[in-house]
Amino acid sequence: MKQILSGNEAIARGAHEAGVKVASAYPGTPSTEILENITRYPEIDAAWATNEKVALEVGIGASFGGARTLVTMKHVGVNVAADPLFTLSYTGVRGGLVLVTADDPELHSSQDEQDNRNYAKFAKVPMLEPSNSQECKDFTKLGFELSEKYDTPVLLRTTTRISHSKSIVELDDNVAQTPQTGLFKDPAKYVMLPGNARVRHKIVEERLVQLSQDAASMAVNRIEMRDTKVGVITAGVSYQYVREVLPEASVLKLGLVHPLPHDLIREFAGKVEKLFVVEELDPFIEEQVQAMGIEVTGKEILSLCGELTPGRLKQGFGLPASAESAVDKLPGRPPNMCPGCPHRGVFYTLNKLKAYVCGDIGCYTLGFMPPLSAMDSCICMGASIGMATGASKVVSPEERKKVVGVIGDSTFLHTGVNGLIDLVYNQSTATIIILDNRITAMTGRQENPGSGHTLMGEATNAIDFTMLCKAIGVKHVRTINPLDLAECEKVIKEEMERPEPSVIITDKPCVLIKTEGVFTKGDTLCVEEDACVGCRACLKIGCPAIEWVPDSGKKGKAKIDPLLCNGCDVCRQLCKFSAIGVAK
Amino acid sequence: MSGKVTNVLLVGVGGQGILLASEVLSEACMLAGFDVKKSEIHGMSQRGGSVVSHVRYGEEVFSPIVPEGEGDLLFGFELMESYRSLPLLRPGATVVANDLCIPPPSVLMGNEAYPEGLDQKIAQKFPDFILVDGLKLANEAGNPRAANTVLLGAVSKRLNLEERYWLEAIERMVPKKALEVNLKAFAAGRNL
Ligand SMILES: Cc1ncc(C[n+]2csc(CCOP(=O)(O)OP(=O)(O)O)c2C)c(N)n1
């Protein structure tokens, strides 16, 4: 049967067909939908881990227990999981283990655009790179075969355009039969103390040599001979752009991008007049081809930054661009917090109190945008608390009061909690605000250990953030209603003043949560036209439901869109003229 | 024409239902026996940002995104986003745009005005242009939420896919309860 699947859906399907028993992940665009789609296959034990390191460690345990295991994450997630990954390369696996790294060239939804092909080289593990959804499914299955055959974890690299593009996939109704799982001891292989690890390192190097030799005859690496004037080595979505823009060119299409098939590259280079490498981001293939002593052109004509597109490839090859009709400059349309978002009031308050906000990653990073404009740094998940501790070390006692760390519930449990332990241990005075909206909102509302539900929707323990912070040793832990501006201001101000560690936890759910009884909409509000004096105070929160109507009255007036309003009441609290009331 | 790939761009604002519409379109393409690819960006753009979905179909499709300046048909869910996307089109392309303006943050805050006369500007550059009042026609069909299906109907007339594939795709993708209203809305759009 044929179906249109996204790359992520196809990877989930591939895992099912490969007989995967365990899947573990932490959400992150563009990888998130892999695990969400795996829930369709009830034979797979699938769960969100607290972070990517834990996800991989769960995967390692399952693999050592004999199960085929899929672990997925976004590119920066591999930074978090790098520690277990590098040593897993030494131990090898028992049940096959495929780690999906979903990269994000162009930073559609990320804080950097690192090229994770470098991890394959660095950790000395093979990496497959599919170029459409069919290959996503096929390469996932192949990944498990290679993993078991060569006793290694296998990286499967997608990019946003592979994960989130859909194309037609032929489904296979057969599910691979895999061996019985169970405990199994082999300390020389699985206990990486120096004596054992030295032995394993040699095996890793031999494995790479073997893989590189075998790669020449793997069907996923193939030469497509057409005109011999131009030959292109390429992989992933870049292959599709090459076929689109240079239909006459001969192509060496790589499915295995690490280690490279040296024999095949030499053969191909010998058959074409001029050799190119077309790849996004780093000159990963290009430099290795150069190191083989082969003349090749790549980054000389293509950018190191951003993703490739057919137009950019044309430009690189000096082909005429299609005529583009120019348009007038338009107002931009950046993303915004939802109407009624519980993060809004907190950032309004932080702006008002002129706090120095060490930020973190989540929907609340949008608190950076005007008019809230209340974020001063943002690096990676969990960094806010450590940065707040560090900033407090180097400023005057007066400035120290201004230092606030802001972090979401999922992010706090991901890698923020360690920062808080450090903060208390080393007696920093920074104020930390945990924005507990009961969900991992940014990536599309995934459950987390604070939300009380698992990936499968089953009820589970919900972490008590207050008890957790107290157990860590924070003496001043306060809970606030973030939709009550007076309370926000009072509590945040008091805790900023306090020369001791303190944590403030907000207590309102994300407006997008669909689980019954979690989020309830308030009364829809409206602006009483006669009472509105046009002071614009309600515009200071940047709510998408409030619109400024310039030609209403003398100065203009505000208007609330009743279809968008979630009734959070924050704008009403800002109106000094009681011009905002409940809509009839 | 058999070797040619048709390039469709669906554009609008996050939350408008663009992804579902592009699913229906690509399903119809597959049912009609074409190779089809579709691409869009999830993530940040869902928080009310601009959204562009690419659908390409033909005998064999390589790139999942429409090459710049080669769009054959623009399916716009919002007027300013439709105008913003014109550079993606080839000269002489078709534009089907919803007559709906969603003010972006800077306009809501009164810092900028929503640009005027965009429909005329589109018509000037792309004479094969139809402005559809999706909401009004959806109301007539019985449900304001079927506005996208009205637009899809108008788009369907301008693509080389037989009607039966569209109907089958809608039946597959739309929940049973809403099917009748959506089929009515589709017919209303198709008659434009
Ligand atoms: C290491 C890493 N993993 C995953 C992500 C993707 N990501 C960005 S924000 C976020 C979670 C945000 O959830 P939360 O902290 O609860 O804030 P919310 O969006 O709910 O406000 C995730 C998973 C990332 N940027 N970095």
Tab-separated table of N, CA, C and O and ligand atoms in Angstrom, chain A residues 26-29 52 74 76-77 80 111 343 361-364 381 408-411 414 437 439-443 448, ligand 1:
chain	number	residue	atom	x	y	z
A	26	TYR	N	13.413	12.982	23.620
A	26	TYR	CA	12.945	14.235	24.183
A	26	TYR	C	12.509	15.083	22.990
A	26	TYR	O	13.190	15.082	21.959
A	27	PRO	N	11.352	15.782	23.093
A	27	PRO	CA	10.869	16.520	21.930
A	27	PRO	C	11.824	17.626	21.488
A	27	PRO	O	12.588	18.157	22.294
A	28	GLY	N	11.752	17.980	20.230
A	28	GLY	CA	12.563	19.063	19.684
A	28	GLY	C	12.330	19.129	18.186
A	28	GLY	O	12.466	18.116	17.506
A	29	THR	N	11.977	20.298	17.692
A	29	THR	CA	11.725	20.481	16.271
A	29	THR	C	13.034	20.326	15.509
A	29	THR	O	14.026	20.908	15.966
A	52	GLU	N	17.615	14.493	26.518
A	52	GLU	CA	18.153	13.632	25.479
A	52	GLU	C	19.184	12.643	26.015
A	52	GLU	O	19.323	11.534	25.500
A	74	LYS	N	16.409	16.437	18.432
A	74	LYS	CA	16.856	17.439	17.469
A	74	LYS	C	18.378	17.561	17.567
A	74	LYS	O	18.993	17.006	18.483
A	76	VAL	N	20.564	19.847	18.520
A	76	VAL	CA	21.197	20.279	19.763
A	76	VAL	C	20.974	19.273	20.891
A	76	VAL	O	21.724	19.256	21.879
A	77	GLY	N	19.981	18.426	20.733
A	77	GLY	CA	19.769	17.359	21.712
A	77	GLY	C	20.958	16.415	21.770
A	77	GLY	O	21.281	15.855	22.830
A	80	VAL	N	23.477	17.255	24.272
A	80	VAL	CA	23.133	16.811	25.623
A	80	VAL	C	23.420	15.311	25.765
A	80	VAL	O	23.871	14.853	26.809
A	111	GLN	N	18.238	27.373	18.001
A	111	GLN	CA	19.141	28.439	18.418
A	111	GLN	C	20.487	28.385	17.708
A	111	GLN	O	21.297	29.283	17.852
A	343	HIS	N	2.295	33.226	30.294
A	343	HIS	CA	3.644	33.806	30.383
A	343	HIS	C	3.619	35.340	30.303
A	343	HIS	O	4.548	36.003	30.742
A	361	ILE	N	14.741	28.423	26.936
A	361	ILE	CA	14.115	28.123	25.648
A	361	ILE	C	12.736	27.511	25.835
A	361	ILE	O	12.564	26.544	26.564
A	362	GLY	N	11.769	28.087	25.138
A	362	GLY	CA	10.386	27.640	25.198
A	362	GLY	C	9.523	28.730	24.620
A	362	GLY	O	10.045	29.723	24.086
A	363	CYS	N	8.204	28.589	24.729
A	363	CYS	CA	7.321	29.651	24.227
A	363	CYS	C	7.663	30.985	24.874
A	363	CYS	O	7.552	32.040	24.262
A	364	TYR	N	8.081	30.899	26.126
A	364	TYR	CA	8.349	32.137	26.871
A	364	TYR	C	9.550	32.896	26.336
A	364	TYR	O	9.766	34.051	26.710
A	381	MET	N	18.843	25.047	26.406
A	381	MET	CA	17.894	24.609	27.426
A	381	MET	C	18.585	24.443	28.772
A	381	MET	O	19.625	23.781	28.873
A	408	GLY	N	10.973	27.408	31.789
A	408	GLY	CA	9.705	26.679	31.690
A	408	GLY	C	9.755	25.375	32.467
A	408	GLY	O	10.829	24.906	32.863
A	409	ASP	N	8.595	24.765	32.659
A	409	ASP	CA	8.533	23.532	33.456
A	409	ASP	C	9.310	22.399	32.787
A	409	ASP	O	10.116	21.710	33.415
A	410	SER	N	9.107	22.220	31.494
A	410	SER	CA	9.790	21.127	30.808
A	410	SER	C	11.298	21.371	30.795
A	410	SER	O	12.094	20.457	31.006
A	411	THR	N	11.673	22.624	30.574
A	411	THR	CA	13.089	22.973	30.517
A	411	THR	C	13.746	22.823	31.889
A	411	THR	O	14.887	22.375	32.005
A	414	HIS	N	14.377	19.290	32.338
A	414	HIS	CA	15.355	18.830	31.332
A	414	HIS	C	16.775	18.987	31.865
A	414	HIS	O	17.489	18.007	32.074
A	437	ASN	N	3.470	25.903	33.014
A	437	ASN	CA	2.200	25.895	32.264
A	437	ASN	C	1.735	24.467	32.015
A	437	ASN	O	0.920	24.209	31.138
A	439	ILE	N	2.971	21.863	30.602
A	439	ILE	CA	3.149	21.191	29.312
A	439	ILE	C	4.432	21.677	28.656
A	439	ILE	O	4.966	22.711	29.030
A	440	THR	N	4.911	20.932	27.688
A	440	THR	CA	6.020	21.361	26.848
A	440	THR	C	5.382	22.026	25.638
A	440	THR	O	5.072	21.373	24.651
A	441	ALA	N	5.128	23.324	25.722
A	441	ALA	CA	4.248	23.972	24.737
A	441	ALA	C	4.935	24.236	23.401
A	441	ALA	O	4.377	23.953	22.338
A	442	MET	N	6.150	24.752	23.459
A	442	MET	CA	6.821	25.225	22.249
A	442	MET	C	6.856	24.201	21.123
A	442	MET	O	6.661	24.520	19.965
A	443	THR	N	7.104	22.955	21.483
A	443	THR	CA	7.270	21.926	20.469
A	443	THR	C	5.943	21.257	20.110
A	443	THR	O	5.930	20.250	19.417
A	448	ASN	N	5.124	16.050	30.108
A	448	ASN	CA	6.444	15.976	30.743
A	448	ASN	C	6.238	15.549	32.191
A	448	ASN	O	5.097	15.431	32.644
C	1	LIG	C1	18.573	20.328	23.898
C	1	LIG	C2	17.287	20.779	23.353
C	1	LIG	N1	16.270	19.902	23.256
C	1	LIG	C3	15.080	20.308	22.746
C	1	LIG	C4	14.891	21.581	22.324
C	1	LIG	C5	13.567	21.985	21.726
C	1	LIG	N2	12.772	22.755	22.663
C	1	LIG	C6	12.788	24.081	22.646
C	1	LIG	S1	11.885	24.706	23.889
C	1	LIG	C7	11.432	23.210	24.453
C	1	LIG	C8	10.572	22.976	25.636
C	1	LIG	C9	9.826	24.099	26.135
C	1	LIG	O1	8.958	23.671	27.148
C	1	LIG	P1	8.790	24.479	28.479
C	1	LIG	O2	10.101	24.738	29.107
C	1	LIG	O3	7.789	23.776	29.318
C	1	LIG	O4	8.225	25.896	27.996
C	1	LIG	P2	6.875	26.254	27.196
C	1	LIG	O5	7.178	26.173	25.754
C	1	LIG	O6	5.833	25.303	27.646
C	1	LIG	O7	6.568	27.663	27.586
C	1	LIG	C10	11.987	22.249	23.672
C	1	LIG	C11	11.744	20.846	23.889
C	1	LIG	C12	15.986	22.464	22.410
C	1	LIG	N3	15.918	23.724	21.990
C	1	LIG	N4	17.150	22.041	22.933
